[in-house]
Coordinates of C-alpha atoms in Angstrom, one line a residue:
M1309 CA -11.0 -4.6 18.6
T1310 CA -11.5 -2.2 15.7
L1311 CA -8.5 -2.0 13.4
I1312 CA -9.9 0.6 10.9
G1313 CA -11.0 4.0 12.0
R1314 CA -13.8 5.7 10.0
T1315 CA -14.6 9.4 9.7
R1316 CA -16.1 11.6 7.0
A1317 CA -16.2 15.3 6.1
R1318 CA -17.6 17.1 3.1
G1319 CA -18.1 13.9 1.0
V1320 CA -14.7 12.5 1.8
A1321 CA -14.5 9.3 3.9
S1322 CA -11.2 8.7 5.8
L1323 CA -10.2 5.2 6.7
S1324 CA -7.3 4.9 9.2
L1325 CA -5.2 1.9 9.7
D1326 CA -5.4 1.7 13.5
S1327 CA -3.2 -1.0 14.8
P1328 CA -0.2 0.9 16.2
H1329 CA 0.9 -1.9 18.5
N1330 CA 2.3 -3.7 15.4
R1331 CA 3.0 -0.6 13.3
N1332 CA -0.2 -1.2 11.3
A1333 CA 1.1 -4.5 9.9
L1334 CA -1.2 -6.1 7.4
S1335 CA -2.7 -8.9 9.5
A1336 CA -5.5 -11.2 8.2
A1337 CA -7.9 -9.3 10.4
L1338 CA -6.8 -5.8 9.3
V1339 CA -7.0 -6.7 5.6
A1340 CA -10.5 -8.2 6.1
E1341 CA -11.7 -5.1 8.0
L1342 CA -10.3 -2.7 5.5
A1343 CA -11.9 -4.6 2.7
D1344 CA -15.3 -4.3 4.5
A1345 CA -14.8 -0.6 5.0
L1346 CA -14.0 -0.1 1.3
T1347 CA -17.1 -2.0 0.3
D1348 CA -19.2 0.2 2.5
C1349 CA -17.6 3.3 0.9
G1350 CA -18.2 2.0 -2.6
K1351 CA -21.9 1.6 -1.9
D1352 CA -22.4 5.1 -0.3
G1353 CA -23.6 7.6 -2.8
D1354 CA -22.7 10.5 -0.5
I1355 CA -19.0 9.7 -0.5
R1356 CA -17.1 11.3 -3.4
A1357 CA -13.6 10.0 -2.5
V1358 CA -11.8 7.9 0.1
V1359 CA -8.7 8.9 2.0
L1360 CA -6.6 6.0 3.3
T1361 CA -4.4 7.1 6.2
H1362 CA -3.0 5.8 9.6
T1363 CA -2.5 6.3 13.2
G1364 CA 1.0 6.2 14.8
N1365 CA 4.3 6.9 13.1
T1366 CA 4.0 4.1 10.5
F1367 CA 1.6 3.9 7.7
S1368 CA 2.2 0.1 7.5
A1369 CA 5.1 -2.1 8.2
G1370 CA 4.0 -4.6 5.6
A1371 CA 2.7 -8.1 6.2
D1372 CA 2.1 -9.2 9.8
L1373 CA 4.7 -12.0 10.2
R1374 CA 2.7 -13.5 13.1
D1375 CA -0.7 -13.4 11.4
P1376 CA -0.1 -12.8 7.7
P1377 CA -3.1 -12.6 5.4
P1378 CA -3.4 -15.3 2.7
P1379 CA -1.9 -14.0 -0.6
E1380 CA -5.3 -14.2 -2.2
A1381 CA -6.7 -11.8 0.4
L1382 CA -4.0 -9.2 -0.2
V1383 CA -4.6 -9.5 -4.0
G1384 CA -8.3 -9.0 -3.4
L1385 CA -7.7 -5.9 -1.3
L1386 CA -5.4 -4.3 -3.8
R1387 CA -7.7 -5.0 -6.6
Q1388 CA -10.6 -3.7 -4.6
I1389 CA -8.8 -0.3 -4.2
V1390 CA -8.0 -0.2 -7.9
E1391 CA -11.6 -1.1 -8.9
L1392 CA -13.5 1.0 -6.3
P1393 CA -15.7 3.5 -8.3
K1394 CA -14.4 6.4 -6.3
P1395 CA -10.9 7.8 -6.1
V1396 CA -8.8 6.4 -3.2
V1397 CA -6.1 8.9 -1.9
A1398 CA -3.3 7.7 0.4
R1399 CA -2.3 10.2 3.1
V1400 CA 1.1 9.2 4.7
T1401 CA 2.8 10.9 7.6
G1402 CA 5.1 8.1 8.7
H1403 CA 7.1 5.1 7.4
V1404 CA 6.0 2.6 4.8
R1405 CA 7.6 -0.8 4.3
A1406 CA 7.1 -3.8 2.1
G1407 CA 3.4 -4.7 1.7
G1408 CA 2.4 -1.3 2.8
L1409 CA 3.8 0.1 -0.4
G1410 CA 1.4 -2.1 -2.3
L1411 CA -1.4 -0.1 -0.8
L1412 CA 0.2 3.1 -2.1
G1413 CA 0.6 1.6 -5.5
A1414 CA -3.1 0.6 -5.6
C1415 CA -4.3 4.1 -4.6
D1416 CA -5.2 6.6 -7.4
V1417 CA -3.3 9.5 -5.6
A1418 CA -0.7 9.2 -2.9
A1419 CA 0.7 12.0 -0.8
A1420 CA 3.2 12.0 2.1
S1421 CA 4.9 14.3 4.5
S1422 CA 8.6 15.1 3.9
E1423 CA 9.7 13.0 6.9
A1424 CA 8.1 9.8 5.5
T1425 CA 10.4 6.9 4.6
F1426 CA 10.0 3.9 2.3
A1427 CA 11.6 0.5 1.7
F1428 CA 10.9 -2.7 -0.1
T1429 CA 12.4 -4.9 2.6
E1430 CA 11.2 -8.3 1.3
V1431 CA 14.5 -9.4 0.0
R1432 CA 16.0 -9.0 3.5
I1433 CA 13.7 -11.7 4.9
G1434 CA 14.1 -14.1 2.0
V1435 CA 11.0 -13.3 -0.1
A1436 CA 10.1 -11.1 -3.0
P1437 CA 7.6 -8.2 -3.4
A1438 CA 5.4 -10.5 -5.5
V1439 CA 1.7 -9.6 -5.0
I1440 CA 2.3 -5.9 -4.5
S1441 CA 4.0 -5.8 -7.9
L1442 CA 0.5 -6.0 -9.5
P1443 CA -0.3 -2.3 -9.0
L1444 CA 3.4 -1.1 -8.7
L1445 CA 5.0 -2.4 -11.9
P1446 CA 2.6 -0.6 -14.2
R1447 CA 2.8 2.7 -12.3
T1448 CA 6.4 3.1 -11.1
D1449 CA 9.7 3.8 -12.8
P1450 CA 11.2 0.4 -13.7
R1451 CA 14.9 1.2 -13.3
A1452 CA 14.3 2.8 -9.9
L1453 CA 12.0 0.0 -8.9
A1454 CA 14.8 -2.5 -9.8
R1455 CA 17.2 -0.8 -7.4
H1456 CA 14.8 -0.6 -4.5
Y1457 CA 13.4 -4.1 -4.9
L1458 CA 16.8 -5.7 -5.1
T1459 CA 18.6 -3.7 -2.3
G1460 CA 15.8 -3.1 0.2
E1461 CA 17.4 0.2 1.0
R1462 CA 15.4 3.0 2.6
F1463 CA 14.5 6.1 0.5
D1464 CA 12.8 9.4 1.2
A1465 CA 9.6 11.1 0.0
A1466 CA 11.4 13.1 -2.7
E1467 CA 12.7 9.8 -4.3
A1468 CA 9.2 8.2 -3.9
T1469 CA 7.7 11.1 -5.8
R1470 CA 10.4 11.0 -8.5
I1471 CA 9.8 7.4 -9.2
G1472 CA 6.0 7.6 -9.3
L1473 CA 5.3 5.9 -6.0
L1474 CA 3.9 9.2 -4.6
T1475 CA 1.9 11.9 -6.4
A1476 CA 3.3 14.6 -4.2
A1477 CA 5.0 15.3 -0.9
G1478 CA 5.6 18.3 1.4
D1479 CA 6.2 19.4 4.9
D1480 CA 2.4 19.5 5.5
V1481 CA 0.7 16.6 3.8
D1482 CA -2.8 18.1 4.5
A1483 CA -1.8 21.3 2.6
V1484 CA -0.6 19.1 -0.2
L1485 CA -3.9 17.2 -0.3
E1486 CA -6.2 20.2 0.1
P1487 CA -6.3 21.2 -3.6
I1488 CA -6.5 17.6 -4.7
L1489 CA -9.5 16.8 -2.4
D1490 CA -11.1 20.1 -3.4
G1491 CA -10.8 19.1 -7.0
L1492 CA -12.4 15.8 -6.4
R1493 CA -15.3 17.4 -4.6
K1494 CA -16.0 19.6 -7.7
A1495 CA -16.1 16.6 -10.1
S1496 CA -19.3 14.6 -10.9
P1497 CA -19.4 11.1 -9.4
Q1498 CA -20.0 9.6 -12.8
A1499 CA -17.1 11.4 -14.3
L1500 CA -14.8 10.3 -11.5
A1501 CA -15.8 6.7 -11.9
E1502 CA -15.4 6.7 -15.7
T1503 CA -12.1 8.6 -15.6
K1504 CA -10.8 6.2 -13.0
Q1505 CA -11.6 3.3 -15.3
L1506 CA -9.5 4.9 -18.0
L1507 CA -6.6 5.4 -15.6
T1508 CA -6.6 1.9 -14.1
A1509 CA -7.1 -0.2 -17.3
R1510 CA -3.4 -1.2 -17.5
V1511 CA -3.2 -2.0 -13.8
L1512 CA -6.2 -4.3 -14.1
E1513 CA -4.7 -6.0 -17.1
A1514 CA -1.7 -6.9 -14.8
F1515 CA -4.1 -8.3 -12.2
D1516 CA -5.9 -10.4 -14.9
R1517 CA -2.7 -11.7 -16.4
D1518 CA -0.4 -12.1 -13.4
A1519 CA -2.3 -12.4 -10.2
A1520 CA -2.5 -16.2 -10.1
D1521 CA 1.3 -16.6 -10.8
L1522 CA 2.3 -14.0 -8.3
T1523 CA 0.0 -15.4 -5.6
A1524 CA 1.6 -18.8 -6.1
L1525 CA 5.1 -17.3 -6.0
S1526 CA 4.3 -15.5 -2.8
A1527 CA 3.0 -18.6 -1.1
R1528 CA 6.0 -20.6 -2.2
L1529 CA 8.5 -18.1 -1.0
F1530 CA 6.9 -17.6 2.4
A1531 CA 7.0 -21.4 2.9
S1532 CA 10.7 -21.6 2.1
A1533 CA 13.6 -22.2 4.4
D1534 CA 15.1 -18.8 3.6
A1535 CA 11.9 -17.1 4.6
R1536 CA 11.5 -19.0 7.8
E1537 CA 15.1 -18.0 8.8
G1538 CA 14.6 -14.4 7.6
M1539 CA 11.4 -13.9 9.5
T1540 CA 12.8 -15.5 12.6
A1541 CA 15.9 -13.3 12.4
F1542 CA 13.7 -10.2 12.0
L1543 CA 11.5 -11.1 15.0
E1544 CA 14.7 -11.8 17.1
R1545 CA 16.3 -8.6 15.9
R1546 CA 19.4 -10.2 14.5
D1547 CA 20.9 -10.6 11.0
P1548 CA 20.1 -13.7 9.0
P1549 CA 23.1 -15.8 8.1
W1550 CA 23.3 -14.5 4.5
V1551 CA 24.3 -11.0 5.6
L1552 CA 28.0 -10.4 4.8

């Protein structure tokens, strides 16, 4: 079963997360297939930019609790997006949760429709947004991120734009993206690659410095008793015992 849809138009490749049965959760298989698709895009000289989008009403629900990718695989995917020598643009028309927000943080540009919603829900199942912090902490407002990391509350596209998680939002996400993609089509491939390196230098410093520690933290937390109870409660659609 193919989990990543591929199309292209006028030098822009679109990669769609296409696993709607589990709300495009980041399973080991989806992460591996997306990584392969990005590799192909990086080697294709006819592709000027990559749009990362989705089918269904959810961009990504975060890690697949039934088939989670190893933390190292998620780190590798996020770094691949950051290092790809072509701009990667997120196009969101639905909901984004937990690990899915890491994909947005890794992208160079992220746009969403006004009805999109966002939440860092890790704390509610007994873990922390560890690995996804690698691209998010250097790019997102720290005070706002503290609130949303610690509470897990849902927020809207306007707030996501204000804190730097999104580049822009609007009622019609394609209208928002039209001038952005048009601008990328007018730029030289060399200039795009070199400019992207300038913009991502601080993010890659975070990967070099913190990836090993955050990978270990993620693995430890997911193996904890709190996480086992939190994930079980989530799958059984009930509150875990720490909810007051």
